[in-house]
Coordinates of C-alpha atoms and ligand atoms in Angstrom, one line a residue:
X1 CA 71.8 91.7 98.8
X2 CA 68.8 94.1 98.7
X3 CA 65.5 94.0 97.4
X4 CA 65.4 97.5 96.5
X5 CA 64.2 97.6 93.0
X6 CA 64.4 101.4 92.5
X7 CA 65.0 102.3 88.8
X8 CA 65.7 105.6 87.1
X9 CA 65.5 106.7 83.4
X10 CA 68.6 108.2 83.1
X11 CA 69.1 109.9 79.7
X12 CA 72.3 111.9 78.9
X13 CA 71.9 114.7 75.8
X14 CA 75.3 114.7 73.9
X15 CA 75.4 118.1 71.6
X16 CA 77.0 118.2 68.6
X17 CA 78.8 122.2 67.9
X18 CA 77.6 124.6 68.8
X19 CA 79.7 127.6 67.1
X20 CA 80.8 131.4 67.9
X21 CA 77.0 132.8 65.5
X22 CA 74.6 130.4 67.1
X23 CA 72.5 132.4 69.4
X24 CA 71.5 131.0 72.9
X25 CA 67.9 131.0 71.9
X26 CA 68.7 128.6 69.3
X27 CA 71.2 126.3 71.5
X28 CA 68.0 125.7 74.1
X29 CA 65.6 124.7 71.2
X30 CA 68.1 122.1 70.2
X31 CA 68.3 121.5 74.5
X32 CA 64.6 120.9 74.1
X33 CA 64.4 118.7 71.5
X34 CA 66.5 115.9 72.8
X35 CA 64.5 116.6 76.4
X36 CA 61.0 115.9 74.3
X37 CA 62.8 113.0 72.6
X38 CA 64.4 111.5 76.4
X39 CA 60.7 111.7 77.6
X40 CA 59.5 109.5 75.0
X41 CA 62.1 106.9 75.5
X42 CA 60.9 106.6 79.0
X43 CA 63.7 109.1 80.9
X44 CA 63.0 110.9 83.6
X45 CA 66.5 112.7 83.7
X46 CA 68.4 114.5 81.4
X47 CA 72.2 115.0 81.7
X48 CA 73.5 117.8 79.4
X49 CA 77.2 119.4 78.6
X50 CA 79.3 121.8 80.5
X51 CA 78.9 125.4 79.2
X52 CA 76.5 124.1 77.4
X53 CA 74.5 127.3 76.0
X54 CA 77.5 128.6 74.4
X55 CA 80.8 127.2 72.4
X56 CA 83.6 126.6 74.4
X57 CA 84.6 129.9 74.8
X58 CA 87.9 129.2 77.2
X59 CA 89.8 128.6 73.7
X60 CA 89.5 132.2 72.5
X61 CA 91.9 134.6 73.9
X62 CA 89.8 137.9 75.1
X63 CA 89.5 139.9 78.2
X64 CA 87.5 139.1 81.2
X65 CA 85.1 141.5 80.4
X66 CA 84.3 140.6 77.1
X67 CA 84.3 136.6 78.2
X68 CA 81.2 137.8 80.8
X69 CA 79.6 140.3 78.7
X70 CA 79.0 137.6 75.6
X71 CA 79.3 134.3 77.3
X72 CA 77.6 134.1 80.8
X73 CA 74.5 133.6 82.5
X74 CA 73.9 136.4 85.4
X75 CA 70.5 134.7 86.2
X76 CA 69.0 131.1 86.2
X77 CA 66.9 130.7 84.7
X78 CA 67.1 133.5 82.3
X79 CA 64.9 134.6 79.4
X80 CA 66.5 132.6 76.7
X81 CA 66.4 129.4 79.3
X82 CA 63.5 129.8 81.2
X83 CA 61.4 127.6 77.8
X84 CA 63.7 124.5 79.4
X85 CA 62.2 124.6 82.8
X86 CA 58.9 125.2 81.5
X87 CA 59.4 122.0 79.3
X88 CA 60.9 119.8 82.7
X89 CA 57.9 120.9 84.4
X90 CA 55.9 119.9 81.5
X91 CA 57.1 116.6 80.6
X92 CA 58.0 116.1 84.4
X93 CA 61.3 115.6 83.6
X94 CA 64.5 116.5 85.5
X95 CA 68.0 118.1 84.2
X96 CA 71.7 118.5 84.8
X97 CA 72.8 121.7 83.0
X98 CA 76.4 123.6 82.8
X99 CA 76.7 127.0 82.3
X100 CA 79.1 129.9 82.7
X101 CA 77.9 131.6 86.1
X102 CA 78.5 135.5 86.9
X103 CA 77.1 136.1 90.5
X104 CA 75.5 139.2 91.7
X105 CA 78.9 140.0 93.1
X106 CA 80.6 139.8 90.0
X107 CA 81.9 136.3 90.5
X108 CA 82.8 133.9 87.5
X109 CA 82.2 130.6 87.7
X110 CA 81.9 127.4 85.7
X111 CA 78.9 125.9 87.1
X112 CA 76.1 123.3 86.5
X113 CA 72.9 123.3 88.1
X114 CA 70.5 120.2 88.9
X115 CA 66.5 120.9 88.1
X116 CA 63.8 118.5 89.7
X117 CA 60.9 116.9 87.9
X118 CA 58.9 120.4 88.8
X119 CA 61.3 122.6 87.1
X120 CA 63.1 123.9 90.1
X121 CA 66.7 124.0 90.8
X122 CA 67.9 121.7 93.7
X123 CA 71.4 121.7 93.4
X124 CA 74.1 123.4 92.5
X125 CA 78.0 122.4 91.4
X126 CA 81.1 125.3 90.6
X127 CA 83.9 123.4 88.9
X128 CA 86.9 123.2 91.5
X129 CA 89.8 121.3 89.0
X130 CA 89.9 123.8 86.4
X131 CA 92.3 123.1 83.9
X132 CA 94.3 125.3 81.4
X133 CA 96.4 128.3 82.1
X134 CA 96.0 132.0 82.4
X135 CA 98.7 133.5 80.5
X136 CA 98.3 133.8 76.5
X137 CA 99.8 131.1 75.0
X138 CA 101.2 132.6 71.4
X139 CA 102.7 129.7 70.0
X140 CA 99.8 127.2 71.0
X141 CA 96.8 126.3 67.9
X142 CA 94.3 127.4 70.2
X143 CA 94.2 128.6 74.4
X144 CA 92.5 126.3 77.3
X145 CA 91.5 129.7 79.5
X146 CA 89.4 127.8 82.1
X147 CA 92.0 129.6 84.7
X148 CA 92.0 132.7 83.7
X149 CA 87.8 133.3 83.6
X150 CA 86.6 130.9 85.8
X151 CA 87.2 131.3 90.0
X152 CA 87.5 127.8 91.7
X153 CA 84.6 126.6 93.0
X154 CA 83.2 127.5 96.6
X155 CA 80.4 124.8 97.2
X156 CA 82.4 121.3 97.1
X157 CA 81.2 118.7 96.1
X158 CA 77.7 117.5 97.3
X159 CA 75.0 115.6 97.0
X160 CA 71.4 116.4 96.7
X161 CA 67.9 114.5 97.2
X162 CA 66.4 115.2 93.5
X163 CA 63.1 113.3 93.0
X164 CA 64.1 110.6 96.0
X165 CA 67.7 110.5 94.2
X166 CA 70.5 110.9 95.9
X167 CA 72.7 112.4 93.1
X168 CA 76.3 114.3 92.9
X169 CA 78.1 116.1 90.2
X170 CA 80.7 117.2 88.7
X171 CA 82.7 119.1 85.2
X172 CA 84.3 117.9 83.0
X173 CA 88.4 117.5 84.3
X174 CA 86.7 116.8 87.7
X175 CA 85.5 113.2 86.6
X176 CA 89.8 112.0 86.4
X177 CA 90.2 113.0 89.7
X178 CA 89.3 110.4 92.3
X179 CA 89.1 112.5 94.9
X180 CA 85.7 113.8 93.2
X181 CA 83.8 110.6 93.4
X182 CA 85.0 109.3 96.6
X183 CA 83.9 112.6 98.9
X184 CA 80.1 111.8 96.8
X185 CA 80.0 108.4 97.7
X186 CA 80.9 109.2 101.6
X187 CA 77.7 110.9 101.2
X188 CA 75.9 107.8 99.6
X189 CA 75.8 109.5 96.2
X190 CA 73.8 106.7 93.9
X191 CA 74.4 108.5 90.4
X192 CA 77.1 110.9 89.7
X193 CA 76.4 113.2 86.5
X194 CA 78.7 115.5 84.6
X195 CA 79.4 117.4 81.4
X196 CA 82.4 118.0 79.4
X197 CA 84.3 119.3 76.9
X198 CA 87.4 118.0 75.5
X199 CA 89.6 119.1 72.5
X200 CA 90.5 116.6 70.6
X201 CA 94.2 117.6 70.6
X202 CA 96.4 118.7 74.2
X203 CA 97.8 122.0 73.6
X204 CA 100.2 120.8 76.6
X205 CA 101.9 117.6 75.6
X206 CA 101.7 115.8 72.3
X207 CA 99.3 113.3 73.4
X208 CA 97.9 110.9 71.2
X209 CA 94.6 111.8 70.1
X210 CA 93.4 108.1 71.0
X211 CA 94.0 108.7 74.2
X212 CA 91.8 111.5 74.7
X213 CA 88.7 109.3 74.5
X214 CA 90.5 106.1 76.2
X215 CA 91.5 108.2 79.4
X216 CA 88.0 110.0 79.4
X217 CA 86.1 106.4 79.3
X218 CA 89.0 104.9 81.6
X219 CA 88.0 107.7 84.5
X220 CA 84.4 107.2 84.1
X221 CA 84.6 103.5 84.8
X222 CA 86.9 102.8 87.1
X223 CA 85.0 105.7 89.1
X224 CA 81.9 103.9 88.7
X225 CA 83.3 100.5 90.0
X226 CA 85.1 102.2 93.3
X227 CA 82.2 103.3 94.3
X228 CA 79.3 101.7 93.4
X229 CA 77.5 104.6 91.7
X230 CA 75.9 105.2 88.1
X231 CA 77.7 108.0 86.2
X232 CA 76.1 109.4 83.2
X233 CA 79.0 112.3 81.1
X234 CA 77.3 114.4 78.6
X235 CA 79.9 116.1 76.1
X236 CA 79.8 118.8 73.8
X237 CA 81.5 117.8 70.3
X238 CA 82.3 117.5 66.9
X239 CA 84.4 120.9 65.2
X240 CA 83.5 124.2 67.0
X241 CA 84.6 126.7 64.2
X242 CA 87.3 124.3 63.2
X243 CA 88.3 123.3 66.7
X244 CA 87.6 119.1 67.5
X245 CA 86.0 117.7 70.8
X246 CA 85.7 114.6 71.7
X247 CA 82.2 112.7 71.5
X248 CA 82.0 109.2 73.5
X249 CA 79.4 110.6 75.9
X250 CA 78.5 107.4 77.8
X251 CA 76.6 105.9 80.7
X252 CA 78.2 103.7 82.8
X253 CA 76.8 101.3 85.5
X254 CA 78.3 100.7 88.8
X255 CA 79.7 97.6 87.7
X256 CA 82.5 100.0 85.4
X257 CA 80.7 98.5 82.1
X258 CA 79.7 101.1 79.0
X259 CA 75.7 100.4 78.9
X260 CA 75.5 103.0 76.6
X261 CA 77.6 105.3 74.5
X262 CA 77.1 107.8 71.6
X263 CA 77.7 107.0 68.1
X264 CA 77.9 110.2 66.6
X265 CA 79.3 113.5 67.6
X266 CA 76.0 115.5 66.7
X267 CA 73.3 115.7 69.2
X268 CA 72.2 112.3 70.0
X269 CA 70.0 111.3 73.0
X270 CA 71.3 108.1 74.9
X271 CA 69.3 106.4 77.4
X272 CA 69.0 103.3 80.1
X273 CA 66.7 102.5 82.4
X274 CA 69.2 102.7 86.0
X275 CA 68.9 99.9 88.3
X276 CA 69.8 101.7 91.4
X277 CA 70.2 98.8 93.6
X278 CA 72.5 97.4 91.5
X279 CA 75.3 100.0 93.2
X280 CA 74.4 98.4 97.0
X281 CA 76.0 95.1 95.8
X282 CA 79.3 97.1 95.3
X283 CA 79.1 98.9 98.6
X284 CA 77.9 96.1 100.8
X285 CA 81.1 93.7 100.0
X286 CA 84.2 94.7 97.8
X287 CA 83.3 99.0 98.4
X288 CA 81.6 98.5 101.9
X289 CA 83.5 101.8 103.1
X290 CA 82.7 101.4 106.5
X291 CA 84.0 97.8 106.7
X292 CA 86.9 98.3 104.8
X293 CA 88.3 101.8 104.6
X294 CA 91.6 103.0 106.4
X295 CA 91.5 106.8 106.7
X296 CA 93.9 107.1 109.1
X297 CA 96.2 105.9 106.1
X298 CA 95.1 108.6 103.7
X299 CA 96.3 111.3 105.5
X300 CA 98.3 112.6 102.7
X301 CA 95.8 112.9 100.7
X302 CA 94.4 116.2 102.2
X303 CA 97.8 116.9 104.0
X304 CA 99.4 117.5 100.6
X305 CA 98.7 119.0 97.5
X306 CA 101.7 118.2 95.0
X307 CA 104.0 115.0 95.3
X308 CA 106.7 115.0 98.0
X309 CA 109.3 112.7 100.2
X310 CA 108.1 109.5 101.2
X311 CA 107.1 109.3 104.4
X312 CA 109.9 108.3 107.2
Ligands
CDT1 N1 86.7 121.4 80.0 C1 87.7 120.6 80.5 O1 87.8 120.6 81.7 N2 88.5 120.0 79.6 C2 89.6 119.3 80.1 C3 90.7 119.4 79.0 C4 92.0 119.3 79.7 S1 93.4 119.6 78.6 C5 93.8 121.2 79.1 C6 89.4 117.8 80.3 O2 89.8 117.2 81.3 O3 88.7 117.1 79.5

């Protein structure tokens, strides 16, 4: 047991829509609103979506070109974003923000950036599960594109010192993978923090639309718990142009419980005040991974992609 009483205010910054005609200038105020209204609840964080400056554009069927020339960011921060890091420097406040990246090289990426307390940026994440397809799929209500404009990441997953944090992160279909979280802890991660955006409805399967949220909340916890870390998820939600997301953005302590979770799916601030030492009772017993881990029986685990023959 530690007497470590580190704390963080850890806000997350749910949005509600945000649709094909609202402009990016307009998306930030919104952005800056719930930052002004997570200072005064005592945060010193602030978690928002993936892509969050724009609607999810992966649904739309459209060429590359038109996908970078209306929805992605070719410099961060950029005129219509630099106000946000003015207002983190301000307030003294730090961020987790996704965006759709284009780099110099003509790269596309679905990224998210972390920005300390002085507004600059200290870390960044490009997606590496993306979801979806790449082909047009005629018959289906709407397309999940993520393959066809995004590149898999190139940075892995890592963790960076933000403000004497040691944070990780992640988007969106990253936070069901395991995989994610456990390569973060190995690196002592303390709080992991993502954004999302999930339809309502699986153009893939005829899932359930229950289980959309249950399977969402069901990752973030049982994450949480393995590894002794905070994990704040930010969604974007509510009916883009017709089209449903999930809300349910939630903070989750290492224990696995919900210590807060949205009501609505508009923009709604939700905040908690972190205990960060509550994470060391997890990984000095049950989660002590140098204790109690067994590499040498996970080999499969980067030995193989897809499911294959048991071993001999
Ligand atoms: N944005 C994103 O990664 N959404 C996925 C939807 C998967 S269904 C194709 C998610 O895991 O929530």
């Amino acid at each position: 047991m530690s007497s470590n009483t580190r704390t963080l205010g850890l806000a997350v910054a749910q949005m509600g829509p945000v649709h094909l005609a609202d402009s990016r200038e307009a998306v930030v105020h919104r952005l800056m609103e719930m930052m002004r209204e997570a200072k005064s609840r005592g945060s010193e964080f602030v978690v928002y979506p993936e892509l969050a400056l724009t609607t999810f554009f992966p649904r739309y069927w459209m060429s590359e070109k038109e996908a970078q020339e209306r929805f992605f960011e070719v410099s961060m921060p950029g005129p219509a974003t630099q106000p946000l890091f003015d207002l983190a420097r301000e307030l003294q406040v730090g961020f987790y923000l996704g965006y759709a990246e284009l780099t110099p090289e003509g790269k596309p990426y679905n990224t998210a950036i972390i920005v300390d307390r002085t507004g600059r940026i200290t870390g960044k994440y490009r997606k590496i599960h993306l979801p979806g397809h790449s082909d047009h799929k005629t018959e289906a209500p709407f397309q999940h594109l993520e393959k066809k404009f995004f590149d898999v990441g190139d940075l892995g997953f890592r963790v960076f010192d933000t403000d004497n944090i040691h944070m990780g992160m992640c988007l969106c279909n990253d936070r069901r993978w395991p995989e994610t979280y456990r390569v973060m802890a190995l690196q002592s991660a303390e709080v992991v923090v993502l954004g999302y955006n999930t339809p309502s409805q699986n153009i893939h399967w005829n899932e359930p639309v229950h289980l959309r949220t249950t399977t969402h909340l069901i990752s973030l916890q049982a994450s949480a718990y393995q590894n002794g870390i905070w994990v704040a998820a930010a969604g974007k939600c509510g009916s883009e142009d017709g089209f449903h997301m999930i809300g349910s953005s939630v903070i989750v302590a290492p224990t696995g419980e919900i210590v807060a979770r949205a009501l609505t799916e508009e923009d709604e601030v939700i905040c908690v005040k972190a205990d960060l030492s509550l994470g060391e009772f997890f990984r000095e017993h049950v989660f002590n991974f140098a204790k109690h881990r067994r590499p040498e029986h996970y080999k499969l685990i980067t030995e193989r992609t897809g499911a294959g023959e048991a071993l001999a």
